[in-house]
Amino acid sequence: MLPYNIDHVAIAVQDLDQALDEFRRQYGVEPIRREVVDEQGVEEAMLAIGGSQVQLLAPLGPDTPVGRFLERSGEGIHHIALAVADIETALAHLANTGTRLIDETPRVGGGGHKIAFVHPEAFAGTLVELVEVAE
Ligand code: CO
């Protein structure tokens, strides 16, 4: 069940175009993928850096999880995503350790990967996403 990579660190932003322009200007990194994920109420962009990625998340509206996060906390780090080989096994392990989960079963996230969120109350107020990377 050990995570084998930090798949991405996600940063919530108000304006995705502006954030991508700024990231490009500062770090010279272009997005490898950009998509609307209706189910999560976000538009996301992935920026590959070495074996990991930065994910920029912009809300599709104020009444979405990321919209409410921005209202509450402003722009900044939203979650970290740990890559696991088998997400069902990882979720079963966490459930066995009494870890509070947001998703007890995986759903399909951006890029077609299986994902599940662990409640921020479980560890240091940090929202953790598990990702089983689709080949
Ligand atoms: Co993510």
PDB file of C-alpha atoms and ligand atoms in Angstrom:
ATOM      1  CA  MET A   1       0.000   0.000   0.000  1.00  0.00           C
ATOM      2  CA  LEU A   2       3.021   2.321   0.310  1.00  0.00           C
ATOM      3  CA  PRO A   3       2.679   5.367  -1.926  1.00  0.00           C
ATOM      4  CA  TYR A   4       5.459   5.309  -4.536  1.00  0.00           C
ATOM      5  CA  ASN A   5       5.422   8.914  -5.730  1.00  0.00           C
ATOM      6  CA  ILE A   6       4.014  12.335  -5.013  1.00  0.00           C
ATOM      7  CA  ASP A   7       1.759  12.381  -8.061  1.00  0.00           C
ATOM      8  CA  HIS A   8       0.985  16.072  -7.693  1.00  0.00           C
ATOM      9  CA  VAL A   9       0.614  19.035  -5.408  1.00  0.00           C
ATOM     10  CA  ALA A  10      -2.573  20.955  -6.162  1.00  0.00           C
ATOM     11  CA  ILE A  11      -2.875  24.725  -5.880  1.00  0.00           C
ATOM     12  CA  ALA A  12      -6.255  26.453  -5.953  1.00  0.00           C
ATOM     13  CA  VAL A  13      -6.331  29.582  -8.113  1.00  0.00           C
ATOM     14  CA  GLN A  14      -9.019  32.079  -9.091  1.00  0.00           C
ATOM     15  CA  ASP A  15      -8.105  32.374 -12.770  1.00  0.00           C
ATOM     16  CA  LEU A  16      -6.532  29.403 -14.552  1.00  0.00           C
ATOM     17  CA  ASP A  17      -5.312  31.305 -17.652  1.00  0.00           C
ATOM     18  CA  GLN A  18      -3.662  33.944 -15.529  1.00  0.00           C
ATOM     19  CA  ALA A  19      -2.098  31.340 -13.226  1.00  0.00           C
ATOM     20  CA  LEU A  20      -0.725  29.356 -16.197  1.00  0.00           C
ATOM     21  CA  ASP A  21       0.736  32.533 -17.718  1.00  0.00           C
ATOM     22  CA  GLU A  22       2.359  33.403 -14.413  1.00  0.00           C
ATOM     23  CA  PHE A  23       3.765  29.893 -13.858  1.00  0.00           C
ATOM     24  CA  ARG A  24       5.163  29.918 -17.418  1.00  0.00           C
ATOM     25  CA  ARG A  25       6.712  33.354 -16.901  1.00  0.00           C
ATOM     26  CA  GLN A  26       8.270  32.413 -13.556  1.00  0.00           C
ATOM     27  CA  TYR A  27       9.276  28.783 -14.113  1.00  0.00           C
ATOM     28  CA  GLY A  28       9.134  28.251 -17.880  1.00  0.00           C
ATOM     29  CA  VAL A  29       6.813  25.248 -17.491  1.00  0.00           C
ATOM     30  CA  GLU A  30       3.937  24.558 -19.901  1.00  0.00           C
ATOM     31  CA  PRO A  31       0.861  22.498 -19.000  1.00  0.00           C
ATOM     32  CA  ILE A  32       0.800  18.920 -20.320  1.00  0.00           C
ATOM     33  CA  ARG A  33      -2.965  18.598 -19.911  1.00  0.00           C
ATOM     34  CA  ARG A  34      -5.913  20.829 -19.210  1.00  0.00           C
ATOM     35  CA  GLU A  35      -9.499  19.708 -18.713  1.00  0.00           C
ATOM     36  CA  VAL A  36     -12.826  20.483 -17.134  1.00  0.00           C
ATOM     37  CA  VAL A  37     -13.870  17.898 -14.533  1.00  0.00           C
ATOM     38  CA  ASP A  38     -17.586  18.645 -14.144  1.00  0.00           C
ATOM     39  CA  GLU A  39     -18.095  16.123 -11.358  1.00  0.00           C
ATOM     40  CA  GLN A  40     -15.600  18.031  -9.173  1.00  0.00           C
ATOM     41  CA  GLY A  41     -16.668  21.495 -10.350  1.00  0.00           C
ATOM     42  CA  VAL A  42     -13.165  22.397 -11.506  1.00  0.00           C
ATOM     43  CA  GLU A  43     -11.024  23.134 -14.480  1.00  0.00           C
ATOM     44  CA  GLU A  44      -7.561  21.698 -13.895  1.00  0.00           C
ATOM     45  CA  ALA A  45      -4.171  21.961 -15.549  1.00  0.00           C
ATOM     46  CA  MET A  46      -1.197  19.676 -14.966  1.00  0.00           C
ATOM     47  CA  LEU A  47       2.404  20.875 -15.140  1.00  0.00           C
ATOM     48  CA  ALA A  48       5.022  18.111 -15.208  1.00  0.00           C
ATOM     49  CA  ILE A  49       8.130  18.684 -13.107  1.00  0.00           C
ATOM     50  CA  GLY A  50      10.490  15.719 -12.981  1.00  0.00           C
ATOM     51  CA  GLY A  51       8.548  12.640 -11.918  1.00  0.00           C
ATOM     52  CA  SER A  52       5.837  14.708 -10.278  1.00  0.00           C
ATOM     53  CA  GLN A  53       3.368  17.398 -11.210  1.00  0.00           C
ATOM     54  CA  VAL A  54       1.843  20.634 -10.067  1.00  0.00           C
ATOM     55  CA  GLN A  55      -1.925  20.757 -10.540  1.00  0.00           C
ATOM     56  CA  LEU A  56      -3.638  24.124 -10.832  1.00  0.00           C
ATOM     57  CA  LEU A  57      -7.325  24.057  -9.906  1.00  0.00           C
ATOM     58  CA  ALA A  58      -9.848  26.774 -10.726  1.00  0.00           C
ATOM     59  CA  PRO A  59     -13.491  26.500  -9.671  1.00  0.00           C
ATOM     60  CA  LEU A  60     -16.300  26.377 -12.236  1.00  0.00           C
ATOM     61  CA  GLY A  61     -18.382  28.494  -9.843  1.00  0.00           C
ATOM     62  CA  PRO A  62     -18.536  29.783  -6.268  1.00  0.00           C
ATOM     63  CA  ASP A  63     -20.737  26.906  -5.052  1.00  0.00           C
ATOM     64  CA  THR A  64     -18.182  24.168  -5.704  1.00  0.00           C
ATOM     65  CA  PRO A  65     -15.618  22.618  -3.340  1.00  0.00           C
ATOM     66  CA  VAL A  66     -12.746  24.691  -4.751  1.00  0.00           C
ATOM     67  CA  GLY A  67     -14.951  27.800  -4.951  1.00  0.00           C
ATOM     68  CA  ARG A  68     -15.761  27.434  -1.258  1.00  0.00           C
ATOM     69  CA  PHE A  69     -12.083  26.748  -0.456  1.00  0.00           C
ATOM     70  CA  LEU A  70     -11.061  30.007  -2.174  1.00  0.00           C
ATOM     71  CA  GLU A  71     -13.775  31.903  -0.318  1.00  0.00           C
ATOM     72  CA  ARG A  72     -12.603  30.449   2.998  1.00  0.00           C
ATOM     73  CA  SER A  73      -8.824  30.372   2.562  1.00  0.00           C
ATOM     74  CA  GLY A  74      -7.866  32.263  -0.599  1.00  0.00           C
ATOM     75  CA  GLU A  75      -5.460  30.916  -3.192  1.00  0.00           C
ATOM     76  CA  GLY A  76      -2.912  28.345  -2.078  1.00  0.00           C
ATOM     77  CA  ILE A  77      -2.128  24.680  -1.622  1.00  0.00           C
ATOM     78  CA  HIS A  78      -5.350  22.658  -1.765  1.00  0.00           C
ATOM     79  CA  HIS A  79      -4.189  19.028  -1.539  1.00  0.00           C
ATOM     80  CA  ILE A  80      -1.320  16.634  -2.084  1.00  0.00           C
ATOM     81  CA  ALA A  81      -1.801  13.523  -4.199  1.00  0.00           C
ATOM     82  CA  LEU A  82       0.014  10.285  -3.456  1.00  0.00           C
ATOM     83  CA  ALA A  83       0.368   7.684  -6.202  1.00  0.00           C
ATOM     84  CA  VAL A  84      -0.500   4.135  -5.155  1.00  0.00           C
ATOM     85  CA  ALA A  85      -0.321   0.937  -7.192  1.00  0.00           C
ATOM     86  CA  ASP A  86      -3.742  -0.336  -6.090  1.00  0.00           C
ATOM     87  CA  ILE A  87      -6.233   2.193  -4.791  1.00  0.00           C
ATOM     88  CA  GLU A  88      -8.745  -0.379  -3.459  1.00  0.00           C
ATOM     89  CA  THR A  89      -6.024  -1.962  -1.321  1.00  0.00           C
ATOM     90  CA  ALA A  90      -4.901   1.473  -0.117  1.00  0.00           C
ATOM     91  CA  LEU A  91      -8.475   2.446   0.849  1.00  0.00           C
ATOM     92  CA  ALA A  92      -9.008  -0.862   2.659  1.00  0.00           C
ATOM     93  CA  HIS A  93      -5.751  -0.339   4.564  1.00  0.00           C
ATOM     94  CA  LEU A  94      -6.755   3.193   5.582  1.00  0.00           C
ATOM     95  CA  ALA A  95     -10.235   2.050   6.626  1.00  0.00           C
ATOM     96  CA  ASN A  96      -8.588  -0.669   8.771  1.00  0.00           C
ATOM     97  CA  THR A  97      -6.436   1.948  10.502  1.00  0.00           C
ATOM     98  CA  GLY A  98      -9.567   3.980  11.320  1.00  0.00           C
ATOM     99  CA  THR A  99      -8.570   6.792   8.975  1.00  0.00           C
ATOM    100  CA  ARG A 100     -11.436   9.081   8.054  1.00  0.00           C
ATOM    101  CA  LEU A 101     -12.102   8.948   4.329  1.00  0.00           C
ATOM    102  CA  ILE A 102     -14.082  11.271   2.084  1.00  0.00           C
ATOM    103  CA  ASP A 103     -14.346   8.602  -0.626  1.00  0.00           C
ATOM    104  CA  GLU A 104     -14.782   5.025   0.523  1.00  0.00           C
ATOM    105  CA  THR A 105     -14.705   3.843  -3.053  1.00  0.00           C
ATOM    106  CA  PRO A 106     -12.622   5.286  -5.895  1.00  0.00           C
ATOM    107  CA  ARG A 107     -13.994   7.583  -8.566  1.00  0.00           C
ATOM    108  CA  VAL A 108     -12.602   8.626 -11.901  1.00  0.00           C
ATOM    109  CA  GLY A 109     -10.680  11.892 -11.847  1.00  0.00           C
ATOM    110  CA  GLY A 110      -8.806  13.989 -14.388  1.00  0.00           C
ATOM    111  CA  GLY A 111      -6.794  12.020 -16.916  1.00  0.00           C
ATOM    112  CA  GLY A 112      -9.044   8.995 -16.359  1.00  0.00           C
ATOM    113  CA  HIS A 113      -7.133   8.014 -13.204  1.00  0.00           C
ATOM    114  CA  LYS A 114      -8.844   6.354 -10.239  1.00  0.00           C
ATOM    115  CA  ILE A 115      -8.797   8.753  -7.288  1.00  0.00           C
ATOM    116  CA  ALA A 116     -10.099   8.969  -3.720  1.00  0.00           C
ATOM    117  CA  PHE A 117      -9.812  11.690  -1.088  1.00  0.00           C
ATOM    118  CA  VAL A 118      -8.822  11.210   2.549  1.00  0.00           C
ATOM    119  CA  HIS A 119     -10.407  13.631   5.019  1.00  0.00           C
ATOM    120  CA  PRO A 120      -8.136  16.525   6.074  1.00  0.00           C
ATOM    121  CA  GLU A 121      -8.978  15.814   9.716  1.00  0.00           C
ATOM    122  CA  ALA A 122      -7.105  12.524   9.357  1.00  0.00           C
ATOM    123  CA  PHE A 123      -3.672  14.139   9.049  1.00  0.00           C
ATOM    124  CA  ALA A 124      -2.541  17.650   9.985  1.00  0.00           C
ATOM    125  CA  GLY A 125      -5.487  19.383   8.338  1.00  0.00           C
ATOM    126  CA  THR A 126      -4.160  18.335   4.937  1.00  0.00           C
ATOM    127  CA  LEU A 127      -6.440  17.032   2.211  1.00  0.00           C
ATOM    128  CA  VAL A 128      -4.784  13.956   0.679  1.00  0.00           C
ATOM    129  CA  GLU A 129      -5.771  12.438  -2.647  1.00  0.00           C
ATOM    130  CA  LEU A 130      -4.830   8.888  -3.598  1.00  0.00           C
ATOM    131  CA  VAL A 131      -4.226   8.305  -7.293  1.00  0.00           C
ATOM    132  CA  GLU A 132      -3.968   5.025  -9.153  1.00  0.00           C
ATOM    133  CA  VAL A 133      -2.437   6.133 -12.399  1.00  0.00           C
ATOM    134  CA  ALA A 134      -4.162   4.744 -15.500  1.00  0.00           C
ATOM    135  CA  GLU A 135      -1.703   3.351 -18.054  1.00  0.00           C
TER     136      GLU A 135
HETATM  137 CO    CO B   1      -5.548  16.395  -7.441  1.00  0.00          CO
END
